[in-house]
């Protein structure tokens, strides 16, 4: 007869939670949800509380000799709409260290120095990393107030400053009307919703991080970029009330701001992924007294793909590593209107990217967008020039077409040119065919499959933005949520163990990439202050300080800035780094060896530049680190000299900006509450003999150690 011995382990953790939050444990066993937060186990409060938070615990039965990896997280749990469905959960914060916690019950229940303790949330193995959650099924709705959005009609109102408070409305109770008039009962209409509204001002020096609102909201001042956000599993029923209060900066403590008006934002008014709306502001006598203009953003969870808690690289970067060298579009720009030096190989092709890798690039930067048949391809510009033959003539001409209006087959079969060539009177030959490796429009999947696995990818997601003049880079662009879902799904399913960073000039795309997945890091691209190009309308891309405030508030890994700004004011490098962000730079100023050396000395984390082969001999830093580890292991006698070389793809070619060979597993200690563990072998034999008359093995009880 075979018997399965189990151990009842008491998992304990101390964490500071917010009202409505619970603490859960998730891990790599079915009992712990197989890393799925919706199937995690909820812990209970122990009643012990100090300045570091409350203690939560739960006893869980673990099979004999089984190593268990796990993490703690905080969240809000909601009952499922149907009995057969799992509960809905919003993850608010979770332990995001690269390696999870690990427990081996038998090994530690028999050790002599076991101690009972309480784990500190997010901290183990000498590291502490806590990250925010992502969209596990809920939708996030945001209201953006900027560019002086409030307009009151009376002159005396225009000279005052105002506080704005955003309150969610659950419209599932919209039929709860009062008998006497059309006013809706406050008890049934205005609720705090499943998740409170959080707010932040993403520029300036105040309220840069998202937090719950004060009683009278937040003060809006000229030049502010104010954001309100809330989440719901049924966004079609989520509306908002905006209340306006007169702000008196010189008022004494205890001053109560005067409520002067309100506006309603209903879900029927905000159906697209992003848009701009203007609504009337009603006074307390229900007459219009002004109007508010705001931009809204709806972020939906990824369709047909769910992330879990097994691993996250979203906040990982090995900061003690030397600055990384990033090949711009591979070997660099191959088209230009000026007489600038061009790359020897066509940009954004497999040949160009491979050539950069062969010259020691740590990462390559390239641009990804969708074709008409929704295939992610690599190409920088929003438009391409097609070679066409004129009617009744043998002359050829170039015709400008949006990339998104052509299928992958058309892009790869038709004779195409860069749009710059339309003004260069280039001799056109429709019969020439380029070699496969220098053909434009390789698919993103082709790059994952064909390039050196040690080569990191800095993927810029292309999305049309509005310029300051009011025009768009490309008109009538794809719907945001579906567009990003397709690209992110391709990355999550085919990137393997490759190091990868996502970036975009559009701040809202960065936010959406951050919330739709929890695996890969995201950086914001900023244009900065320059006369080289027309600036974007979005002020979050205008300066490094504003971009850095945005990145920190949204939980991005860092920012990717125009080098011109850093050369004008090098102190910006330290300011960004002191905020806990990484800093990568790009631009033509990087095509200078002296600037490269100077910026590396100043502490940037990476540089993106052209013609990487011309700036000294390099070797991929990730290959170097791997080979160093292999030599160390050989010297220690842990592997043989015939072990596989570092040229192949293995677990060390990680999919993170900080991926390394897995360190010694973290195994929190256990202590027995029922017997002396002085003799491991004797106690093991004894435990196997403790079988009751029914042939069952009783669970052994242990408690989880906190410190390591």
XYZ file of C-alpha atoms in Angstrom:
708
model
C 0.000 0.000 0.000
C 1.346 3.438 -0.900
C 0.702 6.473 1.266
C 1.023 10.156 0.475
C 2.514 12.148 3.328
C 1.424 15.797 3.453
C 2.644 18.712 5.513
C 0.363 21.435 6.788
C 2.384 24.618 6.405
C 1.307 27.863 8.048
C 2.135 30.670 5.601
C 2.383 34.045 7.370
C 3.112 37.488 5.950
C 2.980 41.054 7.237
C 1.658 43.668 4.832
C 0.032 47.097 4.949
C -3.307 46.812 3.143
C -5.900 49.359 2.100
C -9.615 49.153 3.000
C -11.298 46.419 0.967
C -8.062 44.582 0.144
C -7.254 41.001 1.077
C -3.976 39.076 0.983
C -3.613 35.905 -1.092
C -1.002 33.283 -1.884
C -0.453 31.838 -5.364
C 2.050 29.260 -6.541
C 3.038 26.545 -8.986
C 0.825 23.776 -7.573
C -2.879 23.236 -8.267
C -3.560 23.803 -4.578
C -2.040 27.292 -4.897
C -3.739 28.084 -8.195
C -0.945 27.172 -10.660
C 0.104 30.866 -10.743
C -3.427 31.979 -11.713
C -4.457 34.804 -9.327
C -8.127 33.962 -9.853
C -7.475 30.544 -8.256
C -5.240 31.784 -5.447
C -5.917 31.096 -1.758
C -7.047 33.926 0.464
C -5.277 34.419 3.804
C -6.909 35.564 7.042
C -5.963 38.377 9.404
C -4.154 37.222 12.525
C -5.025 40.340 14.438
C -1.380 41.301 14.959
C -0.722 44.852 13.777
C 2.242 47.217 13.943
C 3.690 50.087 11.914
C 4.608 47.677 9.095
C 1.046 46.428 8.680
C -1.108 43.475 9.696
C -0.191 39.794 9.805
C -2.107 37.475 7.485
C -1.860 33.684 7.532
C -3.257 30.419 6.217
C -2.450 26.738 6.704
C -1.994 24.852 3.443
C -1.375 21.125 2.953
C 1.697 20.429 0.802
C 2.596 16.961 -0.568
C 5.704 15.193 0.707
C 9.074 16.030 -0.897
C 7.491 18.581 -3.219
C 9.268 21.903 -3.827
C 6.683 24.677 -3.954
C 7.257 28.096 -5.545
C 4.883 30.842 -4.467
C 4.228 34.572 -4.090
C 1.993 36.747 -1.928
C -0.227 39.467 -3.399
C -2.919 41.935 -2.358
C -6.168 42.403 -4.196
C -9.896 42.925 -4.183
C -12.102 39.892 -4.716
C -15.583 39.997 -6.248
C -18.128 37.227 -6.484
C -18.535 35.699 -9.928
C -21.727 36.394 -11.852
C -22.299 32.652 -12.328
C -21.634 29.805 -9.894
C -19.488 27.827 -12.336
C -17.115 30.755 -12.871
C -14.077 31.635 -10.769
C -14.209 34.790 -8.662
C -13.149 38.036 -10.260
C -10.065 39.636 -8.734
C -8.258 42.935 -9.095
C -4.580 42.629 -8.188
C -3.480 45.836 -6.457
C 0.115 44.875 -5.582
C 2.208 41.715 -5.749
C 5.662 40.350 -5.025
C 7.538 40.818 -8.299
C 11.052 39.629 -7.464
C 12.559 37.773 -10.400
C 12.637 34.508 -8.462
C 9.573 33.440 -6.442
C 9.685 32.257 -2.870
C 10.288 28.520 -2.482
C 9.586 25.976 0.224
C 10.723 22.355 0.652
C 8.838 21.096 3.721
C 10.802 17.937 4.410
C 14.227 19.570 4.154
C 13.383 22.292 6.610
C 11.140 20.437 9.014
C 14.110 18.198 9.848
C 16.683 20.988 10.280
C 17.850 21.804 13.800
C 17.814 25.620 13.582
C 14.233 26.142 12.465
C 12.506 29.252 13.812
C 8.978 30.538 13.590
C 8.590 33.942 11.919
C 6.508 36.200 9.701
C 7.492 37.061 6.122
C 7.779 40.685 5.061
C 5.695 41.370 1.970
C 7.848 41.673 -1.136
C 11.174 41.135 0.655
C 13.268 37.972 0.538
C 16.728 36.880 -0.552
C 17.994 40.345 0.301
C 15.765 42.038 -2.287
C 12.443 43.825 -2.167
C 10.324 44.450 -5.221
C 6.592 45.142 -5.165
C 4.717 45.915 -8.362
C 1.221 47.092 -9.190
C -1.328 44.834 -10.790
C -2.529 44.496 -14.365
C -5.926 43.975 -15.999
C -6.986 40.456 -15.040
C -10.443 40.912 -16.581
C -11.531 44.386 -15.554
C -11.522 47.509 -17.723
C -9.882 50.769 -16.699
C -11.451 54.110 -17.623
C -9.475 57.338 -17.397
C -10.409 60.998 -17.618
C -7.590 63.412 -18.587
C -7.908 67.123 -17.773
C -5.305 69.403 -19.372
C -4.906 72.526 -21.513
C -7.180 74.610 -19.230
C -10.257 72.342 -19.433
C -12.569 74.409 -17.182
C -14.500 77.316 -18.634
C -16.970 79.211 -16.465
C -19.157 81.753 -18.188
C -19.376 84.451 -15.522
C -16.356 86.727 -15.223
C -16.128 86.437 -11.433
C -16.004 82.646 -11.732
C -13.210 82.762 -14.300
C -10.758 84.387 -11.888
C -11.117 81.659 -9.249
C -9.269 78.362 -8.910
C -11.176 75.129 -8.496
C -10.868 71.662 -7.029
C -12.263 68.779 -9.047
C -13.540 65.556 -7.514
C -14.474 62.497 -9.569
C -16.956 60.006 -8.084
C -17.999 56.746 -9.793
C -21.663 55.987 -10.448
C -22.957 52.433 -10.683
C -25.699 52.717 -13.296
C -27.028 49.224 -12.683
C -29.222 51.018 -10.130
C -30.401 53.760 -12.501
C -34.051 52.711 -12.111
C -33.909 53.626 -8.416
C -35.648 56.987 -8.903
C -37.303 59.201 -6.383
C -41.064 59.593 -6.654
C -41.322 63.384 -6.687
C -38.834 64.320 -9.413
C -36.158 63.034 -11.731
C -33.375 63.349 -9.202
C -31.684 60.045 -8.498
C -31.291 58.794 -4.939
C -27.740 59.220 -3.678
C -27.939 55.771 -2.073
C -28.549 53.961 -5.328
C -26.845 56.130 -7.931
C -23.604 57.467 -6.505
C -21.464 54.698 -5.073
C -17.798 54.150 -4.435
C -17.848 51.340 -6.994
C -15.700 48.214 -6.910
C -12.470 50.231 -6.863
C -12.140 53.819 -5.648
C -11.186 56.502 -8.119
C -7.492 57.363 -7.975
C -6.018 60.630 -9.201
C -2.664 62.204 -10.034
C -1.155 65.302 -11.582
C 1.486 64.038 -13.982
C 3.495 67.218 -14.346
C 4.738 69.789 -11.888
C 6.033 68.785 -8.487
C 2.852 67.780 -6.669
C 0.738 64.623 -6.501
C 2.788 62.806 -9.137
C 1.804 59.368 -7.856
C -1.725 58.017 -8.098
C -3.629 58.104 -4.814
C -7.187 58.224 -3.540
C -8.763 61.655 -3.677
C -9.230 64.003 -0.779
C -12.735 64.805 0.375
C -12.947 67.798 -1.957
C -10.868 66.399 -4.806
C -7.700 67.925 -6.256
C -6.874 71.521 -7.162
C -6.460 72.141 -10.867
C -3.942 74.838 -11.839
C -2.974 76.211 -15.239
C -0.586 73.857 -17.012
C -1.554 70.788 -14.980
C -2.194 67.368 -16.521
C -4.724 65.762 -14.173
C -5.807 62.141 -14.489
C -8.661 60.257 -12.802
C -8.883 56.485 -13.170
C -11.255 53.729 -12.042
C -11.707 50.043 -12.848
C -14.811 47.918 -13.340
C -15.680 44.446 -14.604
C -18.836 45.850 -16.221
C -17.708 49.197 -17.667
C -20.957 49.620 -19.552
C -22.530 50.540 -16.185
C -19.763 52.848 -14.933
C -20.391 56.582 -15.032
C -18.861 59.524 -13.179
C -19.920 62.652 -11.362
C -17.495 65.569 -11.502
C -17.959 68.034 -8.633
C -16.364 71.489 -8.611
C -15.333 73.414 -5.493
C -13.970 76.935 -5.213
C -10.420 76.794 -3.893
C -9.161 79.481 -1.495
C -5.347 79.213 -1.136
C -5.260 81.734 1.737
C -8.002 80.079 3.762
C -7.356 79.113 7.368
C -7.286 75.465 8.522
C -10.738 73.933 8.663
C -11.947 75.924 5.678
C -14.667 74.081 3.751
C -14.499 74.688 -0.017
C -17.721 75.930 -1.569
C -19.488 73.467 -3.885
C -20.496 75.414 -7.006
C -21.391 72.860 -9.667
C -21.297 69.374 -11.123
C -21.228 67.461 -14.405
C -22.218 63.915 -15.342
C -20.168 61.606 -17.562
C -22.246 58.641 -18.741
C -20.900 55.479 -20.413
C -23.073 56.123 -23.470
C -20.927 59.212 -24.109
C -17.547 57.430 -24.064
C -17.728 54.404 -26.335
C -14.499 54.608 -28.344
C -11.092 53.665 -26.945
C -10.084 57.319 -26.824
C -11.787 60.604 -27.483
C -12.419 64.177 -26.386
C -15.712 65.336 -24.902
C -17.207 68.612 -23.701
C -19.997 68.582 -21.109
C -21.970 71.381 -19.427
C -21.309 72.221 -15.795
C -24.567 72.646 -13.883
C -24.838 74.969 -10.896
C -26.584 74.101 -7.657
C -29.802 75.512 -9.137
C -29.486 73.030 -12.024
C -28.689 75.708 -14.592
C -25.590 75.585 -16.791
C -22.776 77.803 -15.509
C -19.904 76.623 -17.698
C -18.377 73.622 -19.410
C -15.580 71.100 -18.989
C -13.516 69.534 -21.788
C -11.611 66.346 -21.117
C -9.998 63.454 -22.913
C -10.969 59.907 -21.975
C -9.160 56.596 -22.406
C -10.666 53.112 -22.119
C -8.176 50.294 -21.495
C -9.553 46.792 -21.931
C -7.885 43.546 -20.813
C -6.105 41.514 -23.466
C -8.404 39.403 -25.584
C -7.674 35.671 -25.700
C -4.558 35.799 -23.509
C -4.158 35.797 -19.734
C -0.991 36.621 -17.826
C -0.091 34.892 -14.576
C 2.250 35.435 -11.632
C 5.003 32.977 -12.489
C 7.528 35.646 -13.450
C 7.662 39.332 -14.335
C 10.468 41.403 -15.835
C 8.472 44.650 -15.861
C 10.674 46.333 -13.234
C 13.941 44.440 -13.731
C 17.127 46.028 -14.968
C 20.629 45.106 -13.819
C 21.704 48.607 -12.839
C 25.310 47.712 -12.060
C 25.771 46.474 -15.631
C 27.602 48.718 -18.089
C 25.405 50.858 -20.365
C 24.008 48.778 -23.201
C 24.711 49.525 -26.863
C 21.547 49.465 -28.979
C 21.655 49.245 -32.770
C 19.205 51.779 -34.225
C 16.981 49.935 -36.723
C 19.821 47.414 -36.785
C 22.812 49.095 -38.429
C 21.072 52.477 -38.630
C 19.007 54.717 -40.887
C 19.322 53.896 -44.570
C 17.150 56.756 -45.908
C 17.549 60.489 -45.307
C 16.619 63.743 -46.982
C 20.037 65.243 -46.211
C 23.483 64.034 -47.160
C 23.952 62.327 -43.785
C 25.919 59.106 -43.664
C 23.611 56.166 -44.189
C 23.749 52.588 -43.016
C 25.342 50.092 -45.423
C 22.333 47.759 -45.120
C 18.621 48.552 -45.524
C 17.167 49.496 -42.136
C 14.756 47.302 -40.167
C 15.604 44.169 -42.152
C 16.862 40.816 -40.938
C 20.233 41.549 -42.568
C 20.614 44.893 -40.802
C 19.590 43.544 -37.405
C 21.855 40.503 -37.774
C 24.769 42.715 -38.809
C 24.351 44.809 -35.650
C 24.341 41.631 -33.557
C 27.540 40.409 -35.218
C 29.259 43.667 -34.220
C 28.430 43.271 -30.535
C 25.121 45.087 -30.126
C 23.434 44.212 -26.836
C 19.999 45.240 -28.119
C 18.552 46.275 -31.460
C 15.810 48.862 -31.735
C 13.136 48.512 -34.409
C 9.586 49.593 -35.164
C 6.491 47.373 -35.262
C 3.074 48.086 -36.774
C 0.172 46.096 -38.261
C -0.629 45.309 -41.875
C -4.147 45.377 -43.299
C -4.529 41.676 -42.453
C -3.308 42.400 -38.892
C 0.178 40.901 -39.044
C 2.884 42.629 -36.943
C 5.665 43.734 -39.313
C 8.876 45.693 -38.842
C 8.898 49.079 -40.601
C 9.573 52.613 -39.398
C 7.318 54.915 -41.442
C 3.528 54.978 -41.502
C 3.578 55.187 -45.312
C 5.355 53.379 -48.112
C 5.848 54.294 -51.779
C 4.687 51.813 -54.413
C 6.144 51.637 -57.918
C 3.351 52.057 -60.465
C 3.356 52.251 -64.271
C 1.567 55.240 -65.803
C -1.406 54.668 -68.083
C -0.432 54.226 -71.771
C 3.177 55.029 -70.918
C 6.249 53.111 -69.963
C 7.190 55.658 -67.309
C 7.163 54.570 -63.678
C 6.118 56.666 -60.708
C 5.921 56.334 -56.923
C 2.589 56.408 -55.124
C 2.319 56.977 -51.347
C 0.146 54.449 -49.480
C -0.380 53.838 -45.715
C 1.256 50.602 -44.563
C -1.956 49.628 -42.761
C -3.846 49.630 -46.103
C -1.762 46.790 -47.567
C -1.687 43.110 -46.624
C 1.512 41.296 -45.719
C 1.471 39.499 -49.072
C 1.138 42.796 -50.923
C 3.903 44.489 -48.946
C 6.291 41.628 -49.572
C 5.323 41.078 -53.220
C 5.032 44.628 -54.551
C 7.998 46.796 -55.472
C 8.186 49.317 -52.631
C 10.346 52.334 -51.818
C 10.819 54.635 -48.872
C 8.647 57.766 -49.124
C 11.795 59.953 -49.043
C 12.722 58.526 -52.449
C 9.663 60.212 -53.973
C 11.519 63.553 -53.926
C 14.942 62.248 -54.947
C 14.280 61.522 -58.650
C 15.610 58.037 -58.183
C 15.896 55.791 -61.219
C 13.120 53.241 -60.856
C 13.517 49.676 -62.045
C 10.524 47.474 -61.485
C 12.377 44.321 -62.482
C 15.051 44.280 -59.757
C 14.469 41.902 -56.837
C 16.304 42.250 -53.526
C 17.711 39.294 -51.617
C 15.374 37.851 -48.966
C 17.432 39.065 -45.990
C 17.279 42.714 -47.123
C 13.618 42.667 -48.109
C 11.582 45.202 -46.127
C 8.628 44.218 -43.947
C 9.933 41.137 -42.129
C 7.360 39.900 -39.637
C 7.965 40.210 -35.926
C 7.741 36.443 -35.631
C 10.526 36.040 -38.209
C 12.807 38.165 -36.041
C 12.094 36.067 -32.961
C 12.890 32.910 -34.904
C 15.964 34.003 -36.866
C 18.074 36.367 -34.728
C 20.664 35.425 -32.097
C 18.751 34.585 -28.875
C 21.251 36.613 -26.810
C 20.328 39.757 -28.756
C 17.848 41.931 -26.851
C 14.910 43.603 -28.605
C 13.857 47.196 -27.964
C 10.494 47.147 -29.736
C 9.016 50.543 -30.561
C 5.285 50.147 -31.092
C 4.215 52.567 -33.798
C 0.981 54.447 -33.233
C -0.206 57.587 -35.019
C -0.073 60.695 -32.815
C -1.454 64.191 -33.173
C 1.102 66.892 -33.936
C 0.975 70.358 -32.401
C -0.428 71.718 -35.674
C -3.485 69.502 -35.189
C -2.693 66.990 -37.949
C -2.029 63.303 -37.360
C 0.962 61.269 -38.511
C -1.520 58.899 -40.138
C -5.251 59.555 -40.344
C -7.985 57.155 -39.199
C -5.605 54.802 -37.457
C -6.433 51.424 -35.920
C -8.532 51.077 -32.772
C -6.085 51.073 -29.855
C -7.136 48.047 -27.816
C -7.412 45.586 -30.692
C -4.203 46.935 -32.270
C -2.146 46.472 -29.110
C -3.702 43.117 -28.241
C -2.494 41.631 -31.525
C 1.070 42.922 -31.135
C 1.338 41.990 -27.448
C -0.078 38.518 -28.044
C 2.546 37.912 -30.743
C 5.277 39.001 -28.329
C 4.016 37.016 -25.345
C 3.631 33.828 -27.363
C 6.820 33.952 -29.460
C 9.470 35.963 -27.603
C 10.632 32.900 -25.681
C 13.475 33.764 -23.308
C 14.705 36.805 -25.189
C 15.417 40.060 -23.348
C 12.829 42.587 -24.417
C 11.786 46.186 -23.738
C 8.679 47.866 -25.173
C 8.553 51.574 -25.995
C 6.330 54.147 -27.669
C 6.065 57.924 -28.114
C 2.364 57.756 -27.267
C 2.051 57.900 -23.446
C -1.371 56.264 -23.541
C 0.001 53.321 -25.524
C 2.697 52.951 -22.860
C 0.049 52.911 -20.135
C -2.011 50.354 -22.049
C 1.001 48.083 -22.632
C 1.791 48.293 -18.931
C -1.752 47.348 -17.874
C -2.510 44.719 -20.503
C 0.439 42.499 -19.524
C 2.758 42.043 -16.543
C 5.742 40.348 -18.208
C 7.814 42.896 -20.141
C 9.053 46.373 -19.168
C 7.801 49.510 -20.897
C 9.593 52.830 -21.485
C 8.244 56.157 -22.702
C 9.901 57.759 -25.722
C 10.133 61.552 -25.433
C 10.935 64.034 -28.176
C 12.083 66.760 -25.783
C 12.789 70.359 -26.707
C 14.147 70.463 -30.244
C 13.782 72.347 -33.505
C 14.409 69.237 -35.606
C 10.787 68.064 -35.756
C 7.320 69.383 -35.103
C 6.411 68.525 -31.489
C 3.489 66.329 -30.531
C 0.334 67.778 -29.050
C 0.683 65.608 -25.923
C 2.632 67.605 -23.322
C 3.838 64.414 -21.632
C 6.359 63.996 -24.465
C 7.675 67.576 -24.368
C 10.295 67.503 -21.590
C 12.299 64.961 -19.637
C 10.935 65.999 -16.188
C 7.311 65.651 -17.302
C 8.051 62.341 -19.032
C 9.836 61.040 -15.933
C 6.924 61.997 -13.667
C 4.555 60.199 -16.014
C 6.761 57.077 -16.147
C 7.027 56.830 -12.366
C 3.291 57.350 -11.831
C 2.444 54.633 -14.373
C 5.012 52.127 -13.098
C 7.105 52.156 -16.283
C 10.692 50.919 -16.238
C 12.009 54.280 -17.413
C 12.184 56.800 -20.237
C 13.900 56.879 -23.616
C 14.913 60.489 -24.293
C 16.356 62.645 -27.057
C 20.088 63.086 -26.434
C 20.013 66.783 -27.334
C 18.268 67.490 -24.008
C 20.908 65.595 -22.012
C 23.790 67.419 -23.649
C 22.125 70.750 -22.849
C 21.525 69.768 -19.207
C 23.442 66.669 -18.015
C 21.989 67.049 -14.497
C 18.767 65.554 -15.869
C 20.471 62.151 -15.931
C 20.905 62.041 -12.154
C 17.424 63.451 -11.553
C 15.828 60.672 -13.596
C 17.978 57.971 -11.995
C 17.178 59.274 -8.499
C 13.506 58.658 -9.303
C 14.298 54.955 -9.694
C 13.930 55.014 -13.482
C 16.310 53.776 -16.149
C 17.411 56.253 -18.806
C 18.109 55.365 -22.442
C 18.879 58.019 -25.062
C 18.507 58.266 -28.834
C 19.196 60.794 -31.591
C 21.765 61.952 -34.105
C 24.012 63.308 -31.332
C 24.689 59.679 -30.429
C 26.488 59.195 -33.763
C 29.600 60.721 -32.224
C 32.208 58.691 -30.328
C 32.939 61.511 -27.867
C 29.251 61.915 -27.007
C 28.878 58.164 -26.527
C 31.802 58.076 -24.107
C 30.611 61.165 -22.241
C 27.023 59.942 -21.819
C 28.176 56.553 -20.565
C 30.377 58.286 -18.005
C 27.390 60.363 -16.897
C 25.440 57.193 -16.124
C 22.887 56.616 -18.874
C 21.672 53.012 -19.001
C 21.795 52.661 -22.778
C 22.423 54.458 -26.055
C 20.667 53.917 -29.384
C 22.787 54.821 -32.397
C 23.582 54.077 -36.066
C 26.514 52.187 -37.608
C 27.472 50.404 -34.422
C 30.419 48.747 -36.186
C 32.229 52.102 -36.475
C 32.448 52.813 -32.736
C 35.005 50.365 -31.406
C 35.131 46.622 -30.911
C 32.277 45.278 -28.807
C 30.954 41.995 -27.524
C 27.388 41.347 -26.495
C 27.285 41.926 -22.733
C 24.867 39.058 -22.150
C 27.144 36.571 -23.908
C 30.087 37.864 -21.879
C 28.207 37.433 -18.606
C 27.134 33.936 -19.527
C 30.626 32.867 -20.522
C 31.960 34.288 -17.252
C 29.458 32.218 -15.278
C 30.368 29.093 -17.210
C 34.066 29.605 -16.484
C 33.324 30.094 -12.800
C 31.253 26.916 -12.644
C 34.009 24.983 -14.426
C 36.639 26.305 -12.005
C 34.458 25.186 -9.107
C 34.121 21.744 -10.671
C 30.349 22.005 -10.907
C 30.275 21.418 -14.658
C 32.595 19.621 -17.022
C 34.700 21.329 -19.661
C 32.625 19.558 -22.320
C 29.444 21.327 -21.246
C 27.562 23.136 -23.935
C 29.088 26.431 -25.009
C 27.407 29.757 -24.608
C 26.567 30.101 -28.278
C 23.340 28.190 -27.974
C 19.998 29.251 -26.618
C 19.266 28.165 -23.079
C 17.723 29.399 -19.882
C 20.258 32.184 -19.531
C 19.108 33.858 -22.722
C 16.353 35.262 -20.562
C 13.407 37.315 -21.678
C 14.288 40.155 -19.354
C 16.455 43.187 -19.174
C 17.921 41.549 -16.071
C 17.587 37.846 -16.826
C 20.344 35.690 -15.332
C 20.930 32.031 -14.594
C 18.535 31.055 -11.814
C 20.309 31.559 -8.471
C 20.152 29.151 -5.569
C 16.463 28.719 -4.849
C 15.030 30.668 -1.973
C 13.651 28.134 0.536
C 11.994 29.604 3.644
C 12.575 27.429 6.680
C 9.925 25.411 8.494
C 9.706 24.330 12.077
C 7.810 21.408 13.536
C 5.251 22.087 16.222
C 4.822 18.442 17.127
C 8.178 16.668 17.307
C 11.940 17.044 17.770
C 13.752 17.303 14.420
C 17.171 16.352 15.764
C 17.400 13.196 13.642
C 16.168 13.779 10.069
C 16.368 10.155 8.879
C 14.776 8.760 12.017
C 11.971 11.328 11.886
C 11.383 10.625 8.192
C 10.937 6.907 8.908
C 8.718 7.742 11.850
C 6.496 10.040 9.792
C 5.981 7.355 7.175
C 4.814 4.930 9.847
C 2.151 7.272 11.234
C -0.796 5.820 9.335
C -4.222 5.521 10.899
C -6.546 2.546 10.680
C -8.110 3.843 7.494
C -4.738 4.014 5.761
C -4.599 7.835 5.882
C -1.492 9.832 6.697
C -2.127 12.781 9.027
C -0.864 16.188 7.911
C 2.182 17.522 9.767
C 2.005 21.126 10.935
C 4.794 23.643 10.405
C 5.144 27.442 10.349
C 6.903 29.541 7.732
C 10.110 31.352 8.671
C 10.326 35.044 7.866
C 13.979 36.000 7.630
C 16.662 34.378 5.531
